[in-house]
CSV table of C-alpha atoms and ligand atoms in Angstrom, one decimal:
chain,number,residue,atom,x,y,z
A,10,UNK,CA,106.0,-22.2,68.4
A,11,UNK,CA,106.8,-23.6,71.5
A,12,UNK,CA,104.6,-26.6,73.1
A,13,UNK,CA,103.9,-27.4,75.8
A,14,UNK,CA,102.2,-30.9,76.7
A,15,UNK,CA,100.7,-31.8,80.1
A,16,UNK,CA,99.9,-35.2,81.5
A,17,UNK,CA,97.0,-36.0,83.4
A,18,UNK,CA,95.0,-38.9,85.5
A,19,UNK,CA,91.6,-37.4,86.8
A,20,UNK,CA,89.5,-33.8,87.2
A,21,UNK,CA,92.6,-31.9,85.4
A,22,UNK,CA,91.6,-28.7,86.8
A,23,UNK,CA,95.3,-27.8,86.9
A,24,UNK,CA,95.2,-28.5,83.3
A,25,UNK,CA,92.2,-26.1,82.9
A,26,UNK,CA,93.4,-23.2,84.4
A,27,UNK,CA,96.9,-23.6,82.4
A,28,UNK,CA,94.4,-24.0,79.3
A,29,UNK,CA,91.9,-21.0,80.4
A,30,UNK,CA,95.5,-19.1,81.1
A,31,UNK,CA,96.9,-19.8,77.7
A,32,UNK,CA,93.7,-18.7,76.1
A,33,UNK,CA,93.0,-15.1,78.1
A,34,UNK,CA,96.4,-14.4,78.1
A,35,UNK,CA,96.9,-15.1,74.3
A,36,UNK,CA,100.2,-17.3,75.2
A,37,UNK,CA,100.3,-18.0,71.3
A,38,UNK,CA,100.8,-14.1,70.2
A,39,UNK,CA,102.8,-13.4,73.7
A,40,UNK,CA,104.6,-16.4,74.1
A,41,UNK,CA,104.9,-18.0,71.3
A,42,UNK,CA,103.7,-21.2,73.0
A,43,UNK,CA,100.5,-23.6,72.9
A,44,UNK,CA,99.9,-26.3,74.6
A,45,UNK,CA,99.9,-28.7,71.8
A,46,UNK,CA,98.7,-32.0,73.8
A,47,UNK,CA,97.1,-33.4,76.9
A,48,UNK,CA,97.6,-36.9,77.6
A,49,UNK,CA,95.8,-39.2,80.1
A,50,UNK,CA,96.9,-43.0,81.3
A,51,UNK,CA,92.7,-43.0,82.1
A,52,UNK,CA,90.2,-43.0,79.1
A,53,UNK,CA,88.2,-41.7,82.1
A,54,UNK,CA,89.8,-38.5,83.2
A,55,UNK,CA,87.5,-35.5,83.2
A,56,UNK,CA,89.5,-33.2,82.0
A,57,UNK,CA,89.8,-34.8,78.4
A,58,UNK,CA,86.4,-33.5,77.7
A,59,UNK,CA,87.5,-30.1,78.7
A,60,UNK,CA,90.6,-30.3,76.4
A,61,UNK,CA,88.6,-31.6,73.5
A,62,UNK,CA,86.6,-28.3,73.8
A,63,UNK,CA,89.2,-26.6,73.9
A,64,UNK,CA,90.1,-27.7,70.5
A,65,UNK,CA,93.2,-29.3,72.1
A,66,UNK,CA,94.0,-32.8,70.7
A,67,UNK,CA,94.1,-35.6,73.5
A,68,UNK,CA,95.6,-39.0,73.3
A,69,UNK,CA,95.1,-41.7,76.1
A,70,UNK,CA,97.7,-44.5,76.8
A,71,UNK,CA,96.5,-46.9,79.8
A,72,UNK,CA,98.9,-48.0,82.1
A,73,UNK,CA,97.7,-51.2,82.6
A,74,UNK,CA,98.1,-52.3,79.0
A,75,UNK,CA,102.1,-52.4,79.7
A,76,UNK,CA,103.6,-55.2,80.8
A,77,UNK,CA,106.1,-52.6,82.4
A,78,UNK,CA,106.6,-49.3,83.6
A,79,UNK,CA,109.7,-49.4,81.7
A,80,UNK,CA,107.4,-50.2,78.9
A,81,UNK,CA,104.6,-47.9,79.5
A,82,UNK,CA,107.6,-45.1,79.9
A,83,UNK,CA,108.6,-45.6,76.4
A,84,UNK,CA,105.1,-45.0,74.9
A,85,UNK,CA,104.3,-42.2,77.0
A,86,UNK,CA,107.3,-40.5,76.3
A,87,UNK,CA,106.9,-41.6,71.9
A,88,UNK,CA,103.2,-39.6,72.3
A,89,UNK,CA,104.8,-36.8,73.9
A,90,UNK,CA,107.7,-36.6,71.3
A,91,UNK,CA,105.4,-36.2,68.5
A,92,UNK,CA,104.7,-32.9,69.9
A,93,UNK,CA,108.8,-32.1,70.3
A,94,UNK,CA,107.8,-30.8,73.6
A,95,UNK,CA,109.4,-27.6,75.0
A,96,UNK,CA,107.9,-28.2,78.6
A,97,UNK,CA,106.1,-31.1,80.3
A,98,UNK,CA,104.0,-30.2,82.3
A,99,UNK,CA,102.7,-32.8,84.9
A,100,UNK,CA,99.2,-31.8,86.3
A,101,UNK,CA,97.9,-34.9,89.0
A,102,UNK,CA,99.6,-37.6,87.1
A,103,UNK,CA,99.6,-40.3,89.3
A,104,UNK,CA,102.0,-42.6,88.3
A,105,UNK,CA,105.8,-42.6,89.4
A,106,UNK,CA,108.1,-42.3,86.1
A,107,UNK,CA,110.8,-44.4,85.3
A,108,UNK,CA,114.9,-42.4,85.9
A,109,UNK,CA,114.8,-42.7,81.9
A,110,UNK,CA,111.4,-40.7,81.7
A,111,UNK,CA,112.5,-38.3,84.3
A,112,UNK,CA,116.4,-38.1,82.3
A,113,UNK,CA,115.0,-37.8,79.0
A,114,UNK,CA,112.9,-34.8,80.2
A,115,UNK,CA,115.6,-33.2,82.2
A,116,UNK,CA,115.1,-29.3,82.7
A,117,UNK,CA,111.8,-29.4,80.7
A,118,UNK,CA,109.7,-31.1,82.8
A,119,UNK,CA,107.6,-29.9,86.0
A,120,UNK,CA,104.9,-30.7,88.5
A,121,UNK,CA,102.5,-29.3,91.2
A,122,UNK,CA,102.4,-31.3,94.8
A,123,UNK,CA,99.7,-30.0,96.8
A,124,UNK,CA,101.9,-29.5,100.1
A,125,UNK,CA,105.1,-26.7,100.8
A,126,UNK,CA,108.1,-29.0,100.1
A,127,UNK,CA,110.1,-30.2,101.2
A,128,UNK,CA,107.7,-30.9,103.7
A,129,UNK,CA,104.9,-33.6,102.8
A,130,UNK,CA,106.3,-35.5,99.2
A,131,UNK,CA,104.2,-38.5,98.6
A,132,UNK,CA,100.3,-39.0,99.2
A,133,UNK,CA,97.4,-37.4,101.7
A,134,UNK,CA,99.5,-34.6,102.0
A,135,UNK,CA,96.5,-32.6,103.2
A,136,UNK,CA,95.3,-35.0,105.9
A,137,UNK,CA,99.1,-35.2,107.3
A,138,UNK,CA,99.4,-31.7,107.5
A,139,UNK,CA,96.2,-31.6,110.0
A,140,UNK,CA,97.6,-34.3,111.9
A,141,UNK,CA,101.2,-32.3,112.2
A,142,UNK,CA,99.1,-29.8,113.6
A,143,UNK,CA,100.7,-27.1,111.3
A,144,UNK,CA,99.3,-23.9,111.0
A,145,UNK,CA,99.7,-23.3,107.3
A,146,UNK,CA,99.2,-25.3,104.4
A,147,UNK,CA,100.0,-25.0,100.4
A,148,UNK,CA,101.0,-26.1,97.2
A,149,UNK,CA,105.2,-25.9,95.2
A,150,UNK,CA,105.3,-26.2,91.3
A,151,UNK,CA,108.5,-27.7,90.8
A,152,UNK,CA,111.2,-29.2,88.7
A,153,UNK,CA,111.0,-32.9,88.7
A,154,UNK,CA,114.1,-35.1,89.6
A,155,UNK,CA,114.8,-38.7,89.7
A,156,UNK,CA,113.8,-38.5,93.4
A,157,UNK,CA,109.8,-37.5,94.4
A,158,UNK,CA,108.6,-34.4,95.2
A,159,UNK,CA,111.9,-32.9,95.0
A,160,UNK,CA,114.0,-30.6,92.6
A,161,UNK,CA,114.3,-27.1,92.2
A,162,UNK,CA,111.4,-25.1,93.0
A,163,UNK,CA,109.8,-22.7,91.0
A,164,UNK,CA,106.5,-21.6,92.8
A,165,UNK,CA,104.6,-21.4,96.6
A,166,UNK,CA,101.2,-20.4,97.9
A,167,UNK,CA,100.3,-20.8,101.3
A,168,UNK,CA,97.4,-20.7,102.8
A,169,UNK,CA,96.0,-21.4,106.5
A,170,UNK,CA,94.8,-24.1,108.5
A,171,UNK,CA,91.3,-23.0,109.9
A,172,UNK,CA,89.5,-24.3,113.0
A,173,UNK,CA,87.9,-27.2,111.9
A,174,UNK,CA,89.7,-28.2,108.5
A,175,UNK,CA,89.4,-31.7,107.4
A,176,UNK,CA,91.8,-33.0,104.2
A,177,UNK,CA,88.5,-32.2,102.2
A,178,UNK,CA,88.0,-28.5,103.1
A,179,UNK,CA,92.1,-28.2,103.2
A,180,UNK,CA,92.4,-29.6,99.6
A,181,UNK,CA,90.2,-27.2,98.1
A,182,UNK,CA,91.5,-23.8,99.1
A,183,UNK,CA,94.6,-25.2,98.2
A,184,UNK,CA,93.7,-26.4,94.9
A,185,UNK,CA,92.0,-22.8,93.9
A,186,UNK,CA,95.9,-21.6,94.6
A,187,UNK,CA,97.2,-24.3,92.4
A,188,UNK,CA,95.2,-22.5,89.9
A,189,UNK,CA,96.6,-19.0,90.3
A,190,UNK,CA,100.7,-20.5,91.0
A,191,UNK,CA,100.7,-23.3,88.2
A,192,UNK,CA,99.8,-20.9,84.7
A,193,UNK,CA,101.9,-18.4,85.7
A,194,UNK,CA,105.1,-20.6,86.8
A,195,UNK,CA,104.1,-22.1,83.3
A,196,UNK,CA,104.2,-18.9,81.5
A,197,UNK,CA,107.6,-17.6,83.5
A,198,UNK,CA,109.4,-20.7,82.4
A,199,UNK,CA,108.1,-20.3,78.8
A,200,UNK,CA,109.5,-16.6,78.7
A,201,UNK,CA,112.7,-17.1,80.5
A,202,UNK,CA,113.5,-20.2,78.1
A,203,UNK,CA,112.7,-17.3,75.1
A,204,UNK,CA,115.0,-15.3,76.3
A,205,UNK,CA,117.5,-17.7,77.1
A,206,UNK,CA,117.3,-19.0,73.6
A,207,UNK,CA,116.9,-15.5,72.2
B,22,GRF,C1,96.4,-31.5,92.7
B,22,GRF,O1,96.1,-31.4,94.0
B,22,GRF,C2,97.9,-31.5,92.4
B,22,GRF,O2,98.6,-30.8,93.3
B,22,GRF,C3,98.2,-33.0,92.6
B,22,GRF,O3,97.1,-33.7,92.1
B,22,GRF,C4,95.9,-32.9,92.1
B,22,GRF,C5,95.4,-32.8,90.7
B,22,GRF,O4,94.2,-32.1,90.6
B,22,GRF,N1,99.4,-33.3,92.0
B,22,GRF,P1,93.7,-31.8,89.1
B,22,GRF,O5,93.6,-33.1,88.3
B,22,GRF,O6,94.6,-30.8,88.5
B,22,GRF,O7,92.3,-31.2,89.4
């Protein structure tokens, strides 16, 4: 069985719909692959409660604890080993890893930015896109690299910039096409690492 384990910080609606996706589209018989974990630096993240009713186990480890994020690296990445994770999948985990995280994960490890990169890394993507005056907006599910927001991509949606768009409005019809692009670059990675391993 393969396992995947994805890290979150807040509402974990990417989570969900990777969750939801997994369920309806019976990754387990299909795929081979669960996802085995879902781990939060915030005892308060929302989406805990929805993975706990999902009958997916859940660990927390807060940041803050750490006297380092050297240190707070190490623990993360000893709770995601227990799973002997296939693919980590990073889903509005707000914290910057450590080059030993990101190395240690190399080629299984992925995230969603809510802007087309490379245009946009870092934060208020959606507000900075208004102020560019750009036309189109959208989200990239990519591989993640020692540097942020960048390495290889593996998904886009776009969507447009409407009269009247504020970062609000912008954020959410982007975030209902993070919920389409993010399960299924999931499940395309999971199948073409079966066959590769085939
Ligand atoms: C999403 O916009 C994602 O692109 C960004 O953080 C947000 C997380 O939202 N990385 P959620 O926690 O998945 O609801």
């Amino acid at each position: 069985m393969k396992n995947i384990v994805i890290l979150i910080s807040g509402s974990g609606s990417n989570m969900a719909a990777i969750v939801r996706a997994a369920e309806q589209g019976r990754w387990a018989e299909r795929l081979n692959a669960r996802v085995a974990a879902v781990l939060s630096n915030r005892a308060d993240a929302q989406g805990l409660v929805f993975a706990q009713e999902h009958g997916i186990p859940t660990a927390v480890l807060d940041h803050k604890a750490f006297p380092s994020r050297e240190a707070f690296d190490a623990a993360l990445m000893a709770e995601i080993d227990q799973q002997a994770p296939d693919l980590v999948v990073l889903a509005g985990f707000m914290r910057i890893l450590t080059p030993g995280f990101v190395a240690h994960y190399a080629g299984r490890l992925i995230n969603i930015h809510p802007s087309l990169l490379p245009a946009f890394p870092g934060l208020n993507t959606h507000q900075r896109a208004l102020d560019a005056g750009c036309r189109f907006a959208g989200a990239t599910v990519h591989q993640v690299t020692a540097e942020l927001d960048h390495g290889q991509i593996l998904a886009q949606a776009v969507v447009p910039i409407l009269p009247g768009d504020t970062a609000a409005t912008l954020s959410a019809r982007v975030l209902s096409q993070e919920h389409q692009i993010y399960p299924r670059a999931v499940a395309a990675w999971i199948s073409d690492f079966s066959q590769s391993v085939a």
